[in-house]
Amino acid sequence: MAQNPIIPPSPDGDEYAKAHEANAAEIFTREDPFALFGEWLDAAKAKEPNDPNAMALATADRDGLPDVRMVLLKDFDPTGFVFYTNTQSAKGQQLDDNAKAALCFHWKSLRRQVRIRGLVSRVSDEEADAYFHSRHRDSRIGAWASKQSRPLESRFALEKQVAKYAAKFGLGAVPRPEHWTGYRITPIHLEFWRDRPFRLHDRMVFDRKSTDLPWTVTRLYP
Ligand SMILES: Cc1cc2nc3c(=O)[nH]c(=O)nc-3n(C[C@H](O)[C@H](O)[C@H](O)COP(=O)(O)O)c2cc1C
């Protein structure tokens, strides 16, 4: 039979068995989703070829039309999951209209997924400043130069903007632009998914109606 171009050949048996072995340890006794997330992120850092902190961020515009794009997780703790961006970008405007979002991590090398839904707030100026100043100087200048998600006439026009701000700041400090900050997603729902043999996957959900309530933990059919 001809090979289907969409479906790859079955994974190498050894690699598959190893992932399944790692995915067999008990997780359904856990009470703290943040600790479990931390363990999975650490495992991803050890195995993923790049960007283990990459996550899909889903937002909806004021008409309810969903949008999704990748961003990088820069911090997390029990108050939520933080990423940084331009507040005037499409996602920034969508979050102004509807301060709710969903995140999805997929670590292929681990055969694991984490889904998060929650309420969004901006981080404090102090927190955004601290992260902004930890970035490479060229990235800080880039934050000034990029009118993220708006039309750009040419690559040269972007390079001109970069040169303009590099000259403006010279050798001095590059302050954080007002239009650049972090957003924190405080979860009310998290789901941990692990690949298990024959598509009989594990799914574990942490749910709470509001952020001040304790979690209920539920196992779901795959
Ligand atoms: C792996 C990866 C990580 C990314 N991380 C970020 C990020 O942390 N912040 C950001 O603004 N854009 C990031 N981007 C670019 C976004 O996916 C997107 O193109 C940009 O933010 C504009 O999105 P918007 O028009 O929906 O606002 C990343 C893209 C990829 C592929």
Coordinates of C-alpha atoms and ligand atoms in Angstrom, one line a residue:
M1 CA 0.0 0.0 0.0
A2 CA 1.3 3.5 -0.8
Q3 CA 2.6 5.5 2.1
N4 CA 0.1 8.2 3.2
P5 CA 2.1 11.5 3.0
I6 CA 0.4 12.9 6.1
I7 CA 0.9 9.9 8.4
P8 CA 4.5 9.2 9.3
P9 CA 5.7 5.6 9.6
S10 CA 5.2 4.0 13.0
P11 CA 7.7 5.4 15.5
D12 CA 10.8 3.5 16.3
G13 CA 9.9 0.8 18.8
D14 CA 12.6 1.6 21.3
E15 CA 11.9 5.3 21.5
Y16 CA 8.2 4.6 21.8
A17 CA 8.7 2.1 24.6
K18 CA 11.0 4.6 26.5
A19 CA 8.4 7.4 26.3
H20 CA 5.7 5.0 27.5
E21 CA 7.8 3.8 30.4
A22 CA 8.3 7.4 31.5
N23 CA 4.6 8.0 31.1
A24 CA 3.6 5.1 33.3
A25 CA 4.6 6.6 36.7
E26 CA 1.6 7.4 38.8
I27 CA 0.5 11.1 38.6
F28 CA -3.2 10.7 39.6
T29 CA -2.4 11.2 43.3
R30 CA -1.1 14.7 42.8
E31 CA -2.8 17.7 44.5
D32 CA -0.6 20.5 43.2
P33 CA -0.8 21.2 39.5
F34 CA 2.0 23.7 39.6
A35 CA 4.4 21.2 41.1
L36 CA 3.4 18.6 38.5
F37 CA 3.8 21.2 35.7
G38 CA 7.3 22.1 37.0
E39 CA 8.3 18.4 36.9
W40 CA 7.0 18.1 33.3
L41 CA 8.7 21.3 32.2
D42 CA 12.0 20.1 33.7
A43 CA 11.6 16.8 31.9
A44 CA 10.9 18.8 28.6
K45 CA 14.0 20.9 29.2
A46 CA 16.1 17.8 29.4
K47 CA 14.7 16.2 26.2
E48 CA 13.2 18.8 23.8
P49 CA 15.6 19.9 21.0
N50 CA 14.7 23.6 21.5
D51 CA 12.2 25.9 23.2
P52 CA 10.8 23.6 25.8
N53 CA 9.0 26.7 27.1
A54 CA 7.1 27.3 23.8
M55 CA 3.3 27.3 24.2
A56 CA 0.4 28.0 22.0
L57 CA -1.6 31.0 23.3
A58 CA -5.2 31.1 22.3
T59 CA -7.3 34.3 22.6
A60 CA -10.6 35.5 21.1
D61 CA -11.4 38.8 19.5
R62 CA -14.4 40.9 20.4
D63 CA -16.6 38.9 17.9
G64 CA -15.5 35.7 19.6
L65 CA -13.4 34.5 16.7
P66 CA -10.5 32.5 18.2
D67 CA -6.8 33.2 17.4
V68 CA -3.7 31.2 18.3
R69 CA 0.0 31.7 18.1
M70 CA 3.2 30.5 19.9
V71 CA 4.8 32.4 22.7
L72 CA 7.4 31.6 25.3
L73 CA 6.7 30.9 28.9
K74 CA 9.0 33.2 31.0
D75 CA 7.8 32.5 34.5
F76 CA 5.2 30.5 36.4
D77 CA 4.2 29.9 40.0
P78 CA 0.8 29.4 41.7
T79 CA -0.3 32.9 40.6
G80 CA 0.0 31.9 36.9
F81 CA 1.9 31.5 33.7
V82 CA 3.7 34.6 32.3
F83 CA 4.7 35.6 28.7
Y84 CA 5.8 38.9 27.3
T85 CA 4.7 40.8 24.2
N86 CA 3.6 44.0 22.6
T87 CA 0.4 45.3 24.1
Q88 CA -0.6 46.8 20.7
S89 CA -0.3 43.5 18.8
A90 CA -3.3 41.5 17.8
K91 CA -3.1 39.4 20.9
G92 CA -2.7 42.5 23.1
Q93 CA -5.9 44.0 21.6
Q94 CA -7.7 40.7 21.9
L95 CA -6.7 40.5 25.6
D96 CA -7.9 44.1 26.1
D97 CA -11.3 43.0 24.8
N98 CA -11.5 39.6 26.5
A99 CA -9.1 39.0 29.3
K100 CA -9.3 35.2 29.1
A101 CA -6.9 32.9 27.4
A102 CA -5.9 29.3 26.9
L103 CA -2.4 27.8 26.6
C104 CA -1.3 24.5 25.2
F105 CA 2.2 22.9 25.6
H106 CA 3.0 19.9 23.4
W107 CA 6.3 18.2 24.2
K108 CA 6.8 15.8 21.3
S109 CA 9.8 14.1 22.7
L110 CA 7.9 13.2 25.9
R111 CA 4.6 12.6 24.2
R112 CA 2.9 14.9 26.7
Q113 CA 0.5 17.8 26.5
V114 CA -0.6 20.4 29.1
R115 CA -3.7 22.5 28.5
I116 CA -4.4 25.6 30.6
R117 CA -7.4 27.9 30.6
G118 CA -7.6 31.0 32.8
L119 CA -8.0 34.7 33.5
V120 CA -5.4 37.2 32.2
S121 CA -3.9 40.2 33.9
R122 CA -0.8 42.3 33.1
V123 CA 2.3 41.8 35.3
S124 CA 3.4 44.8 37.5
D125 CA 5.7 47.4 35.9
E126 CA 8.5 46.2 38.3
E127 CA 8.1 42.6 37.1
A128 CA 8.1 43.7 33.4
D129 CA 11.1 46.0 33.9
A130 CA 13.1 43.2 35.7
Y131 CA 12.5 40.8 32.8
F132 CA 13.0 43.5 30.1
H133 CA 16.4 44.4 31.5
S134 CA 17.5 40.8 31.6
R135 CA 17.1 40.6 27.8
H136 CA 19.9 41.1 25.3
R137 CA 20.3 44.8 24.4
D138 CA 19.4 44.1 20.7
S139 CA 16.2 42.5 21.8
R140 CA 15.4 45.5 23.9
I141 CA 16.0 47.8 20.9
G142 CA 13.9 45.4 18.8
A143 CA 11.0 45.9 21.2
W144 CA 11.1 49.6 20.4
A145 CA 11.5 49.0 16.6
S146 CA 8.7 46.5 16.1
K147 CA 5.1 47.7 15.7
Q148 CA 4.2 44.1 16.2
S149 CA 1.3 42.7 14.0
R150 CA 1.0 45.9 12.0
P151 CA 1.8 46.1 8.2
L152 CA 5.5 46.4 7.4
E153 CA 6.4 47.9 4.0
S154 CA 9.8 46.0 3.7
R155 CA 12.5 44.4 5.7
F156 CA 14.5 47.5 5.1
A157 CA 11.9 49.6 6.9
L158 CA 12.3 47.4 10.0
E159 CA 16.1 47.7 9.8
K160 CA 15.7 51.5 9.6
Q161 CA 13.6 51.5 12.8
V162 CA 16.2 49.3 14.5
A163 CA 19.0 51.8 13.4
K164 CA 16.9 54.7 14.6
Y165 CA 16.4 53.4 18.1
A166 CA 20.0 52.1 18.3
A167 CA 21.1 55.7 17.6
K168 CA 18.6 57.2 19.9
F169 CA 19.7 55.1 22.9
G170 CA 23.4 55.2 21.9
L171 CA 25.4 53.6 24.7
G172 CA 22.8 54.5 27.4
A173 CA 20.1 52.4 29.0
V174 CA 17.3 51.1 26.9
P175 CA 14.1 51.6 28.9
R176 CA 11.1 49.3 28.6
P177 CA 8.6 50.7 26.0
E178 CA 5.2 51.4 27.5
H179 CA 3.7 49.1 24.9
W180 CA 5.7 46.1 25.9
T181 CA 4.8 44.0 29.0
G182 CA 4.0 40.6 30.4
Y183 CA 0.6 38.9 30.8
R184 CA -0.2 36.4 33.5
I185 CA -2.7 33.6 32.9
T186 CA -4.1 32.5 36.3
P187 CA -5.5 29.1 35.6
I188 CA -9.0 27.8 36.6
H189 CA -8.5 24.7 34.5
L190 CA -5.4 22.6 33.8
E191 CA -5.2 19.2 32.0
F192 CA -2.2 16.9 31.9
W193 CA -2.2 14.4 29.1
R194 CA 0.2 11.5 28.5
D195 CA 0.5 9.2 25.6
R196 CA -0.1 5.6 26.7
P197 CA -0.2 2.5 24.5
F198 CA -3.0 1.9 22.0
R199 CA -4.3 5.4 22.4
L200 CA -5.6 4.6 25.9
H201 CA -4.0 7.9 27.1
D202 CA -4.0 9.3 30.6
R203 CA -5.8 12.6 31.2
M204 CA -5.9 14.4 34.5
V205 CA -7.8 17.6 35.1
F206 CA -7.5 20.2 37.8
D207 CA -10.5 22.4 38.0
R208 CA -11.8 25.3 40.1
K209 CA -14.7 27.7 39.5
S210 CA -12.6 30.7 40.6
T211 CA -9.0 31.3 41.5
D212 CA -9.6 31.5 45.3
L213 CA -11.2 28.0 45.4
P214 CA -9.4 24.6 46.0
W215 CA -8.9 22.3 43.0
T216 CA -11.0 19.4 42.2
V217 CA -9.1 16.6 40.4
T218 CA -10.8 14.4 37.8
R219 CA -9.5 11.7 35.5
L220 CA -11.0 11.7 32.0
Y221 CA -11.5 9.0 29.4
P222 CA -8.9 9.5 26.6
Ligands
LIG1 C1 8.5 29.3 19.3 C2 7.9 30.7 19.2 C3 7.9 31.6 20.3 C4 7.4 32.8 20.2 N1 7.5 33.6 21.4 C5 6.9 34.8 21.3 C6 6.8 35.6 22.6 O1 7.2 35.2 23.7 N2 6.2 36.8 22.5 C7 5.7 37.3 21.3 O2 5.2 38.5 21.3 N3 5.8 36.6 20.1 C8 6.3 35.4 20.1 N4 6.4 34.6 19.0 C9 5.8 35.2 17.8 C10 4.2 35.0 17.8 O3 3.9 33.6 17.5 C11 3.4 35.9 16.9 O4 3.9 35.8 15.6 C12 3.5 37.4 17.3 O5 3.5 37.5 18.8 C13 2.4 38.2 16.8 O6 1.2 37.6 17.2 P1 -0.2 38.4 17.2 O7 -0.3 39.1 15.9 O8 -1.3 37.3 17.4 O9 -0.2 39.4 18.3 C14 6.9 33.3 19.0 C15 6.8 32.5 17.9 C16 7.4 31.2 18.0 C17 7.3 30.3 16.7

